[in-house]
XYZ file of C-alpha atoms in Angstrom:
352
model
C 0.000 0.000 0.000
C 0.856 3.268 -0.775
C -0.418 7.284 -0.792
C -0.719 8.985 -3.388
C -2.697 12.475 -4.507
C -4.546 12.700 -7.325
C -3.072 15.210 -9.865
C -5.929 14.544 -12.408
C -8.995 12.151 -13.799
C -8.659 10.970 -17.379
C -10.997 9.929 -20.005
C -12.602 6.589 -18.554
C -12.847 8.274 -14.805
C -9.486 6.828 -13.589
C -7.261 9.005 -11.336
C -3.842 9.813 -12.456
C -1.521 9.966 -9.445
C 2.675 10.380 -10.383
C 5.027 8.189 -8.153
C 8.273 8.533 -10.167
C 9.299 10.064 -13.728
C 7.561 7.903 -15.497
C 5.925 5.844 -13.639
C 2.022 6.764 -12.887
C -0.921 4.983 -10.940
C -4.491 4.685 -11.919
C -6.984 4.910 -9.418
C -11.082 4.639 -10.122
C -13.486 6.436 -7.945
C -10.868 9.083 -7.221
C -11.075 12.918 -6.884
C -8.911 15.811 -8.035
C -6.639 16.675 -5.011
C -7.116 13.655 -3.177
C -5.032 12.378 -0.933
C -5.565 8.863 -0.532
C -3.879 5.614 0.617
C -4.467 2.647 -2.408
C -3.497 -0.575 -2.400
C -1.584 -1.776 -5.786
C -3.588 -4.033 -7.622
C -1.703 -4.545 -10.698
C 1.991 -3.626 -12.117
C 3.009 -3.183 -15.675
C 6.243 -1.541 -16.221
C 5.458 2.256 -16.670
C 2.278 2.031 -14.619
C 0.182 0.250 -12.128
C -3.848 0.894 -10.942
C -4.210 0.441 -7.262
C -7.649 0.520 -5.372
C -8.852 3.323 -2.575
C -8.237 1.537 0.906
C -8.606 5.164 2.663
C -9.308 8.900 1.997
C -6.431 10.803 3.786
C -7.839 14.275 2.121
C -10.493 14.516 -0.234
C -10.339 16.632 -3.186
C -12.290 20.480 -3.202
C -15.343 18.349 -5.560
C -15.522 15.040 -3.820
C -19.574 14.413 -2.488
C -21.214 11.415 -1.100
C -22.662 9.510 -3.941
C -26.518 8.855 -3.949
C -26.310 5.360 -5.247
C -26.133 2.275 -2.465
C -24.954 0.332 -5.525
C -22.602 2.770 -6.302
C -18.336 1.109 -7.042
C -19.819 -2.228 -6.821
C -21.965 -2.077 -9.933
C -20.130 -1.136 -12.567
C -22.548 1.366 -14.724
C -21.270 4.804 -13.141
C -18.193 6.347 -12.523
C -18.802 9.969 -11.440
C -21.033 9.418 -8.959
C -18.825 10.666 -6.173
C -17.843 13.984 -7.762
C -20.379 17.015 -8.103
C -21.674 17.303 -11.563
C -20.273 20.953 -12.057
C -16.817 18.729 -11.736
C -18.099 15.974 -14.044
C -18.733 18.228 -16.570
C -15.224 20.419 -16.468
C -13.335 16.917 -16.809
C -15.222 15.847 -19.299
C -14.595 19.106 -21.434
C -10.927 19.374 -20.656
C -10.777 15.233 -21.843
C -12.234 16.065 -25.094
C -9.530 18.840 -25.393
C -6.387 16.718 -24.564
C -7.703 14.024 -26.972
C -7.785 16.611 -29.991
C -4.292 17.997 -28.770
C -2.752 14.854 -27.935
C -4.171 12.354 -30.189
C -5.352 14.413 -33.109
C -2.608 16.862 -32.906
C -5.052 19.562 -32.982
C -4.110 21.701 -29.655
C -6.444 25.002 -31.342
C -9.580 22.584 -32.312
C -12.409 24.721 -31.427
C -13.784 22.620 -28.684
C -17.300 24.740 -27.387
C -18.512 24.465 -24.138
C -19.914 21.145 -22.925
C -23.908 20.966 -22.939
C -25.299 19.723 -19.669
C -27.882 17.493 -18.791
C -29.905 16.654 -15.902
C -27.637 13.819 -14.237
C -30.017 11.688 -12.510
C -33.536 10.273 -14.208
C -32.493 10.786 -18.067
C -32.052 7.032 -19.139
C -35.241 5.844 -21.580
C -33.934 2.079 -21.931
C -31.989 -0.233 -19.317
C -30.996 -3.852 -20.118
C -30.637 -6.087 -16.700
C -29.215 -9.497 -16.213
C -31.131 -12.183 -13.986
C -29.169 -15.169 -12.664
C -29.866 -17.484 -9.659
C -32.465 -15.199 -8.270
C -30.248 -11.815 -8.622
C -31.484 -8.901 -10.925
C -29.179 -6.665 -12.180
C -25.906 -5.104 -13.351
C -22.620 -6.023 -14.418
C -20.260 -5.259 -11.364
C -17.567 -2.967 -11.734
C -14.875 -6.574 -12.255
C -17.237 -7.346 -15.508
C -18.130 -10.281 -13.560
C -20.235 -10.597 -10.765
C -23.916 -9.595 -10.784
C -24.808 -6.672 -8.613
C -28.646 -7.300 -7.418
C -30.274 -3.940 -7.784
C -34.276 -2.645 -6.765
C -33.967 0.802 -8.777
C -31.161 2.731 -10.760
C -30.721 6.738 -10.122
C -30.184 7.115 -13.961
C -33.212 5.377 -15.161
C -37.000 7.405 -15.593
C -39.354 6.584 -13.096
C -41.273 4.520 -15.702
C -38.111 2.643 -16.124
C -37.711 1.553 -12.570
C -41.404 0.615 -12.323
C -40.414 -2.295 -14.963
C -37.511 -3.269 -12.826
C -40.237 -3.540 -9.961
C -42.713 -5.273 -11.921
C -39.775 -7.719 -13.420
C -38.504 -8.067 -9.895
C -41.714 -9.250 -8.491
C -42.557 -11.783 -11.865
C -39.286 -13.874 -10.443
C -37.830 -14.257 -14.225
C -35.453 -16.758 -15.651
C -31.914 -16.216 -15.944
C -31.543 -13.839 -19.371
C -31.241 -10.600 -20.183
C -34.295 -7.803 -20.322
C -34.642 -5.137 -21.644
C -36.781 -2.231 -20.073
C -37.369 0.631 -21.916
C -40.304 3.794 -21.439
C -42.755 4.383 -24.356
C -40.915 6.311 -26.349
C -38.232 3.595 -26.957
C -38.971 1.628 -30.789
C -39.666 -1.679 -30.712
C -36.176 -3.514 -31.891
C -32.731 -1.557 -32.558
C -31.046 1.405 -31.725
C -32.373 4.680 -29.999
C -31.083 7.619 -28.160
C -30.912 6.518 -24.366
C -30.883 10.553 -22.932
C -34.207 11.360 -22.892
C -33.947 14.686 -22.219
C -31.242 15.372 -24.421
C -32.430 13.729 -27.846
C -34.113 16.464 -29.283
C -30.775 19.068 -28.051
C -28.692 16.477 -30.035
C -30.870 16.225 -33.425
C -31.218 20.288 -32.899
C -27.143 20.250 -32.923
C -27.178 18.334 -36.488
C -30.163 20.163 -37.843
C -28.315 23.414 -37.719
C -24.641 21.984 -38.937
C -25.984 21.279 -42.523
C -27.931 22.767 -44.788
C -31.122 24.491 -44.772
C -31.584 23.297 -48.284
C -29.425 20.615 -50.329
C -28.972 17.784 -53.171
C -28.015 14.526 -51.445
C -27.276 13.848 -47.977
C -25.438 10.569 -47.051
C -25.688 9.018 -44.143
C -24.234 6.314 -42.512
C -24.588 4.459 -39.434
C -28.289 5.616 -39.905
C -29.401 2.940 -37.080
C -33.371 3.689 -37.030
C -33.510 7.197 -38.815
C -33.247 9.273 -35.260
C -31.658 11.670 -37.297
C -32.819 10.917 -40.671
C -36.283 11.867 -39.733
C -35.490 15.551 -39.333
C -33.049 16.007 -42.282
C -34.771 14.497 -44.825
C -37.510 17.305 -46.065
C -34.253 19.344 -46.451
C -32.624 17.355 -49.383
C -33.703 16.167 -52.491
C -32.489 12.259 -52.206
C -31.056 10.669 -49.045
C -29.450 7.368 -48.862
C -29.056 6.214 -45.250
C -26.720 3.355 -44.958
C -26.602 0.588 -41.788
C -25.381 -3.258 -41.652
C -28.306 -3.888 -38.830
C -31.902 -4.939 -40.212
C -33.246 -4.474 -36.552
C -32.524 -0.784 -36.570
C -33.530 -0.614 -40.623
C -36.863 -1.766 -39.690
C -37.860 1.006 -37.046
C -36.476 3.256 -40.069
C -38.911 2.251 -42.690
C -41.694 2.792 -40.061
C -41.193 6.393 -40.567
C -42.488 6.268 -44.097
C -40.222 8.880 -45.546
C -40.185 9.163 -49.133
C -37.278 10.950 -49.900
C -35.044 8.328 -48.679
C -33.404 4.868 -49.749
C -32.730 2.801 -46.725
C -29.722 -0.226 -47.533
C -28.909 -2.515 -45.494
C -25.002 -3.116 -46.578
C -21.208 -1.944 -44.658
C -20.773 1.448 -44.341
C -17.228 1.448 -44.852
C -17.688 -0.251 -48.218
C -21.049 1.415 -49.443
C -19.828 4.802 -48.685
C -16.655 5.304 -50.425
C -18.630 4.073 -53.990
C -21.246 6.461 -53.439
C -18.686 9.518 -52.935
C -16.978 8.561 -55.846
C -20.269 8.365 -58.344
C -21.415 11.911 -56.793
C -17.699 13.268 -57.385
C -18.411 13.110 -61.041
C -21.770 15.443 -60.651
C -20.997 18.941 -60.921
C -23.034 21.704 -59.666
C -24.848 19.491 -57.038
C -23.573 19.733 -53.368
C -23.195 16.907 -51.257
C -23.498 16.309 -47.358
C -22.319 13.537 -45.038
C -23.578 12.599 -41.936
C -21.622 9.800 -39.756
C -22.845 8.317 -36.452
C -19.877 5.517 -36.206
C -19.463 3.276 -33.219
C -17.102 3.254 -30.709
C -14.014 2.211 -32.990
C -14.752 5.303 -35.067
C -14.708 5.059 -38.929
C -12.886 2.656 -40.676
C -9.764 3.388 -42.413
C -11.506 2.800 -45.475
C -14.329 5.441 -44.943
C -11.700 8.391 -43.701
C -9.591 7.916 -46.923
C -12.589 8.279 -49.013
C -14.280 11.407 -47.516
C -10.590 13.276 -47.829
C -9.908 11.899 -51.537
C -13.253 12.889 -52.810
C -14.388 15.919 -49.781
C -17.979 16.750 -49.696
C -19.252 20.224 -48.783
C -20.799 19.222 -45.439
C -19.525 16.849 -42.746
C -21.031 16.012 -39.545
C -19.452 13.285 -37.481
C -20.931 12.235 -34.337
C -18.997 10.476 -31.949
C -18.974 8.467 -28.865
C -15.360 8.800 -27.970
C -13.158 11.476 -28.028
C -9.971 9.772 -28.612
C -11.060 8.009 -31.888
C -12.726 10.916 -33.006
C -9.551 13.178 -32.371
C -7.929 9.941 -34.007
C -9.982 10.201 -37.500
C -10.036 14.341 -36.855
C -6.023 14.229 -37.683
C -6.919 12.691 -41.519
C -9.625 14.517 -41.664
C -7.966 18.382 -41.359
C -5.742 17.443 -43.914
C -8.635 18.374 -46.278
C -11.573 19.816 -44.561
C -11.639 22.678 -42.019
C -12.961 21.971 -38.592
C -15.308 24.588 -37.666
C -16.587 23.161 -34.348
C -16.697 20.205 -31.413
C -19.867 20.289 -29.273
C -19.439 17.789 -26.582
C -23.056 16.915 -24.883
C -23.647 14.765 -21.897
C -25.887 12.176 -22.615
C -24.731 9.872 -20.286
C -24.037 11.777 -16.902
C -22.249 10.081 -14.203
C -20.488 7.764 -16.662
C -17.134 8.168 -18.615
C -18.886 8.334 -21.735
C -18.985 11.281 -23.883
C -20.617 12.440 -27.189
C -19.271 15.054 -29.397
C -20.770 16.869 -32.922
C -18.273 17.866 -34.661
C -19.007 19.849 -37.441
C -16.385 20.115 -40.927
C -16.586 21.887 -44.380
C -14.583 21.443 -47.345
């Protein structure tokens, strides 16, 4: 065991505490300015992560967390900060990923949009085994038995209650408000959705030729842009998600089921050849970010619009360092959709 303080909290909510030139510790659950004891868990050679055993000094934003589940399930990791904090490290992450992995120090990162961080989630998926109902705890492993979650909406938790009482089989369940579709993918923030389609509405055009987008899941987006161009073709490898789409009954718009990474790159390359008729591009890419494929096709034949939405910073400032070779980065709106986790979204917005 040693002590440590806390010099800062990096993207994924681990404290960074120095012991040596080059040599640092990772702590979860920690605080800015903490002094804490930890007990070394594991040792590479430049690094270990340790666990709290005691709180010598706590940092100037440490609070009690609200959750009795919270640091044994393994859904939050903010929890014991104050949100005001939450929010400045999240900002200040998305900054040292553009200056440190995208080699962008200037990128004009804007000010992070806050949510409410308690109440906000539409959809939950639990685990039931031997009797337990839950999450994931924070090893991966064990099953954490929980009766409500502080992120869910009360309508949410009400399913966990009624699931609870119904004894289920071992599985997993989903529980989800009315808002949620049926099948597939769908904004989890509900109080944030219509912020983050408001964000893409205003980064491309008012009026246009063809928009492209991929990663289209079940039109969240789609559904707004579409009046605004004269052909669409929204592009995603999951039929769940493509179903919910054609719901929406837009006419405008040619739905294909196929890889984006291949799909994409064909289509720039037939619309490179059309003069006079603008393009936009709208990518929603999963964690791993887009394809190598996909980011050497948008810079060989640029477009006039690009929006890429992104759940982490660090392959986004990854894909942002091709990407400025041709395009100019105009701006990077991080939102919090998911308060009280590591996770972070960012818009960022690009023009040829």
């Amino acid at each position: 065991m040693i002590e440590v303080t806390i010099e800062k909290v990096i993207f994924g909510g681990d404290g960074l505490a120095r012991i040596s030139q080059g040599f640092v510790v990772f702590v979860p659950f920690a605080a800015e300015g903490d002094r804490v004891r930890v007990r070394i868990t594991e040792r590479k050679a430049h690094h270990a992560r340790a666990e709290i055993v005691e709180i010598l000094q706590p940092g100037p934003a440490r609070e009690i967390p609200p959750c009795p589940y919270y640091a044994k399930c393994g859904g939050c990791q903010y929890q014991h900060l104050t949100y005001a904090e939450e929010c400045r490290l999240k900002e200040n992450q998305v900054r040292e990923a553009f200056a440190r992995v995208g080699k962008l120090p200037d990128a004009p990162v804007l000010p992070i949009i806050a949510g409410g961080p308690y109440g906000y989630r539409n959809r939950i998926t639990v685990h039931a085994e031997s009797g337990n109902i839950g999450f994931r705890g924070v090893n991966g492993r064990d099953l954490v038995d929980i009766r409500e979650c502080l992120l869910a909406r009360p309508e949410v938790n009400a399913q966990l209650t009624r699931l609870r009482g119904n004894h289920p089989a071992d599985g997993h369940y989903s529980l989800r408000d009315a808002t949620v579709p049926p099948s597939g993918f769908f904004q989890a923030n509900h109080e944030l959705r219509e912020t983050l389609r408001s964000l893409i509405a205003q980064a491309l055009p008012e009026r246009g030729g063809t928009l492209i987008e991929g990663y289209c899941g079940g039109g969240f987006f789609t559904e707004i842009l579409a009046g605004r161009f004269e052909r669409v073709l929204a592009v995603d490898n999951d039929p769940r998600t493509l179903r919910d789409a054609n719901r929406l009954g837009l006419t405008n718009v040619e739905w294909r089921e196929a890889d984006v990474a291949f799909v994409l790159p064909e289509e720039l390359r037939a619309l490179a050849g059309e003069a006079g008729k603008e393009t936009s591009v709208l990518v929603d890419p999963p964690r791993e970010g887009l394809p190598v494929r996909l980011a050497e096709a948008l810079c060989l034949d640029s477009v006039a619009h690009l929006v890429y939405v992104s759940c982490d910073p660090a392959t986004l400032a990854r894909d942002a360092r091709m990407l400025a070779k041709t395009y100019r980065l105009v701006s990077v709106q991080p939102i919090d959709l998911f308060p009280r986790t590591a996770q972070i979204e960012c818009v960022s917005v690009w023009q040829k």
